[in-house]
């Protein structure tokens, strides 16, 4: 088909088809992360459920896999630790051989959203910045480089209501 911008001439089902794709989702056990994980699995992607250990990413990955018939992997990751993200990368590449997409959905759900602005401590603020900004940077650096090597892929950053 010839390149077009007319939506009537675009095969959107094919554009969104993810069969055979490997998508890593950080914060995959959160509200938005679960929705993205589910959508990717329903469209055929193998989803790497990456989240903090307390959220039990392994169990969510098993649930996604059994309900959607796609291979999934749960991985407990600390997004502010480059070594942890490198371990994630190594596990994904060993299991699937590639990374096609990255969804940065991790957040710091601290009590800051309930605290008056003038009472937010520097320590709390620094923790939010470290998780959201440094974590996104490290995921780009470690996993984004794998996607770039293939010369095709996608990275999505999710803002949060928090």
Coordinates of C-alpha atoms in Angstrom, one line a residue:
X1 CA 0.0 0.0 0.0
X2 CA 1.2 3.5 -0.8
X3 CA 2.0 5.9 2.1
X4 CA -1.0 7.9 3.1
X5 CA -2.4 10.2 5.9
X6 CA -6.0 9.4 5.1
X7 CA -7.3 7.3 8.0
X8 CA -9.7 5.5 5.7
X9 CA -6.8 4.0 3.9
X10 CA -4.8 2.9 7.0
X11 CA -5.1 -0.7 8.2
X12 CA -5.1 0.2 11.9
X13 CA -5.5 -3.5 13.0
X14 CA -2.2 -4.3 11.3
X15 CA -0.5 -1.1 12.7
X16 CA -1.4 -2.1 16.3
X17 CA -0.8 -5.9 15.9
X18 CA 2.0 -6.9 18.3
X19 CA 2.4 -10.6 17.6
X20 CA 6.0 -11.6 17.9
X21 CA 7.0 -8.4 19.7
X22 CA 8.6 -8.2 23.1
X23 CA 7.4 -5.2 25.2
X24 CA 9.0 -4.3 28.6
X25 CA 6.7 -2.4 30.9
X26 CA 8.0 -0.8 34.0
X27 CA 5.5 -0.2 36.7
X28 CA 3.5 -2.9 35.0
X29 CA 1.5 -3.8 38.2
X30 CA 0.2 -0.2 38.7
X31 CA -3.1 1.1 37.5
X32 CA -1.9 2.4 34.1
X33 CA 0.8 -0.3 33.8
X34 CA -1.8 -3.1 34.1
X35 CA -3.9 -1.6 31.4
X36 CA -0.9 -1.3 29.0
X37 CA 0.2 -4.8 29.9
X38 CA -3.2 -6.2 29.2
X39 CA -3.6 -4.3 25.9
X40 CA -0.1 -5.4 24.7
X41 CA -0.9 -9.1 25.6
X42 CA -4.3 -9.0 23.9
X43 CA -2.6 -7.7 20.7
X44 CA -0.2 -10.6 20.8
X45 CA 3.0 -9.2 22.5
X46 CA 5.1 -11.1 24.9
X47 CA 5.0 -8.7 27.9
X48 CA 7.8 -8.3 30.4
X49 CA 6.1 -7.3 33.6
X50 CA 8.7 -5.2 35.4
X51 CA 7.9 -3.7 38.8
X52 CA 9.0 -3.6 42.5
X53 CA 9.1 -6.9 44.3
X54 CA 6.2 -6.0 46.6
X55 CA 3.8 -5.8 43.6
X56 CA 4.6 -9.5 42.7
X57 CA 5.3 -9.0 39.0
X58 CA 5.8 -12.7 38.5
X59 CA 2.2 -13.5 39.5
X60 CA 0.8 -10.8 37.2
X61 CA 3.0 -12.1 34.3
X62 CA 1.7 -15.7 34.9
X63 CA -1.9 -14.4 34.9
X64 CA -1.4 -12.4 31.6
X65 CA 0.2 -15.4 30.0
X66 CA -2.5 -17.9 30.9
X67 CA -5.4 -15.5 29.9
X68 CA -3.9 -14.3 26.7
X69 CA -1.8 -17.3 25.4
X70 CA 1.4 -15.3 25.0
X71 CA 4.7 -15.9 26.7
X72 CA 5.2 -13.4 29.6
X73 CA 8.0 -12.7 32.1
X74 CA 7.7 -11.2 35.5
X75 CA 10.8 -9.4 36.8
X76 CA 11.3 -7.5 40.1
X77 CA 13.4 -4.4 39.2
X78 CA 14.7 -1.3 41.0
X79 CA 14.5 1.4 38.4
X80 CA 17.1 3.6 40.2
X81 CA 19.7 0.8 40.0
X82 CA 21.5 0.5 36.8
X83 CA 22.7 -3.0 37.8
X84 CA 19.1 -4.1 38.4
X85 CA 18.0 -2.8 34.9
X86 CA 21.0 -4.5 33.3
X87 CA 19.9 -7.7 35.0
X88 CA 16.4 -7.2 33.5
X89 CA 17.9 -6.6 30.1
X90 CA 20.0 -9.7 30.3
X91 CA 17.1 -11.9 31.4
X92 CA 14.8 -10.5 28.6
X93 CA 17.5 -11.0 25.9
X94 CA 18.3 -14.6 27.2
X95 CA 14.6 -15.5 27.2
X96 CA 13.3 -13.7 24.1
X97 CA 16.4 -12.6 22.2
X98 CA 15.3 -9.0 21.6
X99 CA 13.4 -6.0 22.9
X100 CA 10.9 -4.3 20.6
X101 CA 9.2 -1.8 22.9
X102 CA 9.6 -0.1 26.3
X103 CA 6.8 1.5 28.3
X104 CA 8.0 3.6 31.1
X105 CA 5.1 3.4 33.5
X106 CA 6.9 3.4 36.9
X107 CA 6.0 6.1 39.4
X108 CA 6.7 7.0 43.0
X109 CA 3.4 6.8 44.8
X110 CA 4.6 8.6 47.9
X111 CA 2.4 10.4 50.3
X112 CA 3.4 13.7 48.5
X113 CA 0.1 13.8 46.7
X114 CA -1.6 14.2 50.1
X115 CA 0.9 16.6 51.6
X116 CA 0.5 20.4 51.3
X117 CA 3.2 21.7 48.9
X118 CA 4.9 23.9 51.6
X119 CA 5.4 20.8 53.8
X120 CA 7.0 18.5 51.3
X121 CA 10.5 17.6 52.6
X122 CA 13.6 17.7 50.4
X123 CA 14.1 14.0 51.1
X124 CA 10.6 13.1 49.8
X125 CA 11.0 15.3 46.8
X126 CA 14.5 13.8 46.0
X127 CA 12.9 10.3 46.1
X128 CA 10.2 11.3 43.6
X129 CA 12.8 12.8 41.3
X130 CA 15.1 9.9 41.6
X131 CA 12.4 7.3 40.7
X132 CA 10.7 9.2 37.9
X133 CA 13.6 11.0 36.3
X134 CA 16.6 8.8 37.0
X135 CA 14.6 5.6 36.6
X136 CA 13.4 6.8 33.1
X137 CA 16.9 7.9 32.2
X138 CA 18.4 4.5 33.1
X139 CA 15.7 2.5 31.3
X140 CA 16.3 4.6 28.2
X141 CA 20.0 4.1 28.5
X142 CA 20.0 0.3 29.1
X143 CA 16.9 -0.9 27.3
X144 CA 16.6 1.9 24.8
X145 CA 20.0 1.1 23.5
X146 CA 18.9 -2.5 22.8
X147 CA 15.9 -1.2 20.8
X148 CA 18.1 1.2 18.9
X149 CA 20.4 -1.6 17.8
X150 CA 17.5 -3.1 15.9
X151 CA 16.8 0.2 14.2
X152 CA 13.1 -0.2 14.9
X153 CA 10.9 -0.2 18.0
X154 CA 9.0 2.1 20.2
X155 CA 9.3 3.8 23.6
X156 CA 6.3 5.2 25.4
X157 CA 6.5 7.4 28.6
X158 CA 3.4 7.5 30.7
X159 CA 2.7 10.5 32.8
X160 CA 0.9 9.9 36.1
X161 CA -1.9 11.5 38.0
X162 CA 0.3 11.2 41.0

